Short mmCIF file of C-alpha atoms and ligand atoms in Angstrom, two decimals:
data_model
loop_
_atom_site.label_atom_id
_atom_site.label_comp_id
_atom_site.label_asym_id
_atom_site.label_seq_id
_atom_site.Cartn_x
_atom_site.Cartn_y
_atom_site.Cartn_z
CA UNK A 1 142.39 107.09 152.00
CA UNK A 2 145.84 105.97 153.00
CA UNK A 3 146.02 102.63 155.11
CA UNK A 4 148.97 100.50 156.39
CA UNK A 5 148.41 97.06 156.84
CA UNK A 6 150.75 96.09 160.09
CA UNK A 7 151.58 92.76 161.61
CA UNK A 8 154.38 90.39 161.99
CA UNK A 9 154.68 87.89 158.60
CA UNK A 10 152.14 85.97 158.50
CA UNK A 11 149.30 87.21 160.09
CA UNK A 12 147.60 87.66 156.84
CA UNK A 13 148.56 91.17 155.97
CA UNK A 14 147.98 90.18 152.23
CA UNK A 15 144.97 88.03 151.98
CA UNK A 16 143.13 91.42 154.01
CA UNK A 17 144.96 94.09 152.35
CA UNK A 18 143.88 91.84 149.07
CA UNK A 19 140.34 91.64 150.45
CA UNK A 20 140.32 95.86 151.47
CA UNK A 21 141.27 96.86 148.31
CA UNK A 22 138.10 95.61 146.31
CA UNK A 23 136.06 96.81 148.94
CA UNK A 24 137.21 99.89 149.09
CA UNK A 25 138.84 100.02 144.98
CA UNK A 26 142.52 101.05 146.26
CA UNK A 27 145.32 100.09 144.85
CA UNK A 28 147.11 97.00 147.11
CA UNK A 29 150.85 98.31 147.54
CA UNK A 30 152.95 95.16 148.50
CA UNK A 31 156.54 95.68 149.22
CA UNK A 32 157.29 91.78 149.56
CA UNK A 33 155.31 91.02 145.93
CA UNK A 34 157.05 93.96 144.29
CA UNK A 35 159.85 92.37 145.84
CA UNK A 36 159.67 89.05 144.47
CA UNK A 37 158.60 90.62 140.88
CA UNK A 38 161.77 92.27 140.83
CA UNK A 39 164.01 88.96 141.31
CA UNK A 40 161.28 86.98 139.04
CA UNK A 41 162.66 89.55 137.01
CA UNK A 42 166.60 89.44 137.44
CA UNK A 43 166.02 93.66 137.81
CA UNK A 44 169.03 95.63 139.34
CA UNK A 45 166.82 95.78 142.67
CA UNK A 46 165.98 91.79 142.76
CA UNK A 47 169.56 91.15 142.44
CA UNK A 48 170.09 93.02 145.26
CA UNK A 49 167.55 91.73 147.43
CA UNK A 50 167.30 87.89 147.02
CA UNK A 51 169.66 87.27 149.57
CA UNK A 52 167.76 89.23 151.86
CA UNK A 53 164.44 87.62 150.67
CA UNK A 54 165.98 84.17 151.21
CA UNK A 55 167.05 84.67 154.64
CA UNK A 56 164.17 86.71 155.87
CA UNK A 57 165.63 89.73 156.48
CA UNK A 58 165.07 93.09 155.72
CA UNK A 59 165.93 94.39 152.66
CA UNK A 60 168.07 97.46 152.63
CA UNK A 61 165.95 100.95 153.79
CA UNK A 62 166.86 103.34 150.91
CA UNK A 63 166.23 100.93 148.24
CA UNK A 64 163.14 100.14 149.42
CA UNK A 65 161.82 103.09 149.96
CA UNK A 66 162.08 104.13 146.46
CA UNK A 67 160.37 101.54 145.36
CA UNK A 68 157.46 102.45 147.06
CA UNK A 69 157.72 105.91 146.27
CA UNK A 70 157.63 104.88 142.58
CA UNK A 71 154.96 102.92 143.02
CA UNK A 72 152.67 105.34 144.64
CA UNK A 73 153.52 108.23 142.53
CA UNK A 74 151.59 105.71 139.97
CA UNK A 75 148.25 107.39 138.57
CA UNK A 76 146.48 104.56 140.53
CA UNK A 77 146.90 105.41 143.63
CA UNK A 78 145.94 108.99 143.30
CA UNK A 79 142.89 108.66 145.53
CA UNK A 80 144.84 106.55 147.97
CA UNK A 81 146.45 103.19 148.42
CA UNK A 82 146.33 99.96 151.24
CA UNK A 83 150.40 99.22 152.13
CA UNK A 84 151.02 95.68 153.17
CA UNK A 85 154.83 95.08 154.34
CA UNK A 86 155.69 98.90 154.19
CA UNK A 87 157.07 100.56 156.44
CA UNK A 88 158.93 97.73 158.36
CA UNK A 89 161.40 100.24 160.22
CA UNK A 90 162.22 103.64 161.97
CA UNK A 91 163.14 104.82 159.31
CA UNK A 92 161.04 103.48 156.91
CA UNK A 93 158.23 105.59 158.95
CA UNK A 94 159.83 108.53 158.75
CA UNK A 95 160.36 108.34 155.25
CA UNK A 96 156.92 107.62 154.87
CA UNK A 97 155.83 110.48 156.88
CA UNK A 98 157.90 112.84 154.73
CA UNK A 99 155.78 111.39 151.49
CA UNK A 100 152.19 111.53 152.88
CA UNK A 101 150.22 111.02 156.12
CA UNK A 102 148.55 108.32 156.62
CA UNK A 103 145.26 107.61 157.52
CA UNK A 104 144.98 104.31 159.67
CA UNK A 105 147.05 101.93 160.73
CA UNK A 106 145.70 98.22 160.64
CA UNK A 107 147.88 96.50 163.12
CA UNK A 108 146.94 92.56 163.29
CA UNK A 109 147.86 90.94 166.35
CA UNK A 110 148.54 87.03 166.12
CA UNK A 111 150.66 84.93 168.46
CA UNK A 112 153.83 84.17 167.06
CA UNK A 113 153.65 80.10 167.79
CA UNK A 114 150.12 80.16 165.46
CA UNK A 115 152.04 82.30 162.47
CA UNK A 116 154.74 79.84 162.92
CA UNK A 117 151.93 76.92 162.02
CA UNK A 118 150.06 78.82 159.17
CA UNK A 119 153.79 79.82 157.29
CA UNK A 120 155.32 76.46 157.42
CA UNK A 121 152.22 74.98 155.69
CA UNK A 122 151.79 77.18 153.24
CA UNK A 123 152.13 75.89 149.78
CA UNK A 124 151.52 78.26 146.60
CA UNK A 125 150.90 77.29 143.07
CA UNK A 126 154.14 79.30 140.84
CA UNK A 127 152.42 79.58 137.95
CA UNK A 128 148.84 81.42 138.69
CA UNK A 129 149.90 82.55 142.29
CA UNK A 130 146.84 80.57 144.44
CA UNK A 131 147.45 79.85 148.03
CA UNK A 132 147.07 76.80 150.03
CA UNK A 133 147.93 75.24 153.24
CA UNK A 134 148.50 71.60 153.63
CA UNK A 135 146.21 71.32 156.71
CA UNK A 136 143.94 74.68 156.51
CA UNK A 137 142.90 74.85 153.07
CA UNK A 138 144.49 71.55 151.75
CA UNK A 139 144.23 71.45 147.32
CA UNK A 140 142.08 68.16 146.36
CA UNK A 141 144.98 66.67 145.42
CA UNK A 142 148.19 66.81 147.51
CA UNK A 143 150.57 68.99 146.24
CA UNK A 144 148.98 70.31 142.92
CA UNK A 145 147.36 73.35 142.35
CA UNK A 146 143.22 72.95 142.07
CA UNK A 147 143.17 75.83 139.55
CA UNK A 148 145.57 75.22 137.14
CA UNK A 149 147.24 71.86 137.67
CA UNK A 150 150.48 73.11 138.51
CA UNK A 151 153.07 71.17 141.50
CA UNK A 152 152.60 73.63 144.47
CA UNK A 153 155.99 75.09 146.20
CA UNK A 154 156.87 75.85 149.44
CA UNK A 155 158.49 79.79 149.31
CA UNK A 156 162.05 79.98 150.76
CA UNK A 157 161.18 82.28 153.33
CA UNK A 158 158.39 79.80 154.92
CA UNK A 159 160.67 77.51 155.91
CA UNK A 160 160.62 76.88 159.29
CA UNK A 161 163.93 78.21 160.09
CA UNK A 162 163.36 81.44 157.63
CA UNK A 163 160.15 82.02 159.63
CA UNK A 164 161.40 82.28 163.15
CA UNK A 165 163.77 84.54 161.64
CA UNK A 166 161.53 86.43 160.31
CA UNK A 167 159.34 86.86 163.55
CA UNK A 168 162.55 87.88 164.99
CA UNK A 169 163.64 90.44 162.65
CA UNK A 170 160.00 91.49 163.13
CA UNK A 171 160.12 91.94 167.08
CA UNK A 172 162.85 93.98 166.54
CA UNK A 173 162.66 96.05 163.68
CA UNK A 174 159.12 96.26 163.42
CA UNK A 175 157.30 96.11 166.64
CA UNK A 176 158.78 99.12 167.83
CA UNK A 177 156.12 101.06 165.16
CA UNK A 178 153.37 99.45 166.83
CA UNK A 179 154.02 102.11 169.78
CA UNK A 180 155.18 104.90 166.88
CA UNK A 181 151.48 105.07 165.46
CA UNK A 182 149.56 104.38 168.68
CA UNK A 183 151.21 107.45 169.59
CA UNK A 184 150.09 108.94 167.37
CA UNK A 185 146.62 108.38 167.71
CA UNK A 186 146.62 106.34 164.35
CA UNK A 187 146.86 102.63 165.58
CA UNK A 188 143.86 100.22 165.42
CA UNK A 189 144.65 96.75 166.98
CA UNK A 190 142.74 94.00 165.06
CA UNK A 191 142.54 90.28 166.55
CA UNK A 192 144.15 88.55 163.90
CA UNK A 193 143.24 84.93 165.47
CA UNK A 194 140.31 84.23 164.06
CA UNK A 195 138.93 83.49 160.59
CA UNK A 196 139.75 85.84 156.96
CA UNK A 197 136.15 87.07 157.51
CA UNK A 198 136.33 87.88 161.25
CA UNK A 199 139.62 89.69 160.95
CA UNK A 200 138.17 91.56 157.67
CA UNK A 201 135.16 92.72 159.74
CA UNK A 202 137.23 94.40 162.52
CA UNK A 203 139.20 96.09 159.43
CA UNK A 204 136.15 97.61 157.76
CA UNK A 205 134.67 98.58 161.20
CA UNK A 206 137.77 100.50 162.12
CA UNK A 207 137.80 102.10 158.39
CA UNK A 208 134.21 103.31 158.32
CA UNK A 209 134.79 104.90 161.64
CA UNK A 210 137.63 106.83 160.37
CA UNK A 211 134.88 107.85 157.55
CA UNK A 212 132.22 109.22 159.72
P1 LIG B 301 156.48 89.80 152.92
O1 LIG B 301 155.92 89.07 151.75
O2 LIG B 301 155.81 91.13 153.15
O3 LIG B 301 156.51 88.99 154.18
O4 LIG B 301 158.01 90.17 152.56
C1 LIG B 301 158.94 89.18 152.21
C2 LIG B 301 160.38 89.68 152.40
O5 LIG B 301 160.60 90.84 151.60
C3 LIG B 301 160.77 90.11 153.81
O6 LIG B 301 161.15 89.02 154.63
C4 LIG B 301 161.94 91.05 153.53
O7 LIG B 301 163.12 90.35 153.22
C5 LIG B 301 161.46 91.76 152.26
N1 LIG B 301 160.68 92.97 152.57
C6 LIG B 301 159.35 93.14 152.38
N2 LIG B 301 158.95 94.36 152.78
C7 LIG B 301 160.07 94.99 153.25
C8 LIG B 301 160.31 96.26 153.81
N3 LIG B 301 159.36 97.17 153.99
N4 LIG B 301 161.60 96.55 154.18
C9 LIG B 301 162.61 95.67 154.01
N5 LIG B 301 162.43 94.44 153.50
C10 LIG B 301 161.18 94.10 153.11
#
């Protein structure tokens, strides 16, 4: 089974892809944490891409795509794999489409003034990766990680400024494959307002569907 997580940044494409991929044991494919990895890592690729990281936008089509090609040529994701953050573009798609087909396309649908509030509070712990957000799901202690102690960050690209960005780049480089894959008969629209569990609910509906 071959999913795409879809929605603008944000909307939680992580925490459900995260979420799907226990339930259903598939490999999580996420092109903005093997992103991040790679300038963690000072690679070739993250030195090309922090600047587009940092800003919010899109990171260049060709280079991206072979990452995820790599990736899912892994053994892992023989029987299938969840991708969260890929494909952002056109073109993207169509390389995508000359890989594989996919099976179902998860497309969470969140106003953009609500993402705006949920990014910008976002704090994350650097050393064992947990999430938090300063009014949502505020740590016990302001500013350190409940876990492991750590002083929580905010990313670069939830800045305020970086987000609107983002949403921006999104509208227009993105939202055009919303109407690409409804086309195509392979679009699902979840409500991505309400709680992790709600949202994760529609998403395993609309998967066991596609199973029957
Ligand atoms: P994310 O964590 O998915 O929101 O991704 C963070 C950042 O990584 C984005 O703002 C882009 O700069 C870059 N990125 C992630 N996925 C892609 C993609 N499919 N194409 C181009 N850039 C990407």
């Amino acid at each position: 089974m071959k999913l795409v997580i879809f929605g603008p940044p944000s909307a939680g494409k992580g925490t459900q892809a995260q979420k799907l991929a226990e339930k259903y044991g598939l490999p999580q494919v996420a092109t903005g944490d093997l992103l991040r990895e790679h300038v963690a890592k000072k690679t070739p690729i993250g030195l090309k891409v922090k600047a587009y990281l940092d800003s919010g936008r899109l990171g260049p089509d060709d280079l991206i795509v072979q990452m995820i090609s790599e990736r899912v040529s892994k053994p892992d994701c023989k029987n299938g794999y969840i991708l969260d953050g890929f494909p952002r573009t056109i073109g993207q798609a169509r390389e995508l489409e000359k890989m594989t087909d996919v099976d179902l396309v998860l497309n969470i649908v969140v106003d953009f003034e609500v993402l705006v509030e949920r990014a910008v509070g976002r704090r994350i712990c650097p050393r064992c990766a947990a999430v938090y957000h300063v009014k949502f799901n505020p740590p016990k202690q302001e500013g350190v990680c409940d876990k492991c102690g750590s002083a929580l960050i905010q990313r670069d690209d939830d800045k305020e400024t970086t987000v609107r960005n983002r949403l921006n780049v999104y509208q227009d480089q993105t939202a055009p494959l919303v109407e690409h894959y409804r086309t195509k008969g392979k679009l699902v629209d979840i409500d991505g307002s309400g709680g992790i569990d709600a949202v994760q609910a529609q998403m395993v509906r609309a998967i066991d569907r596609l199973k029957k």
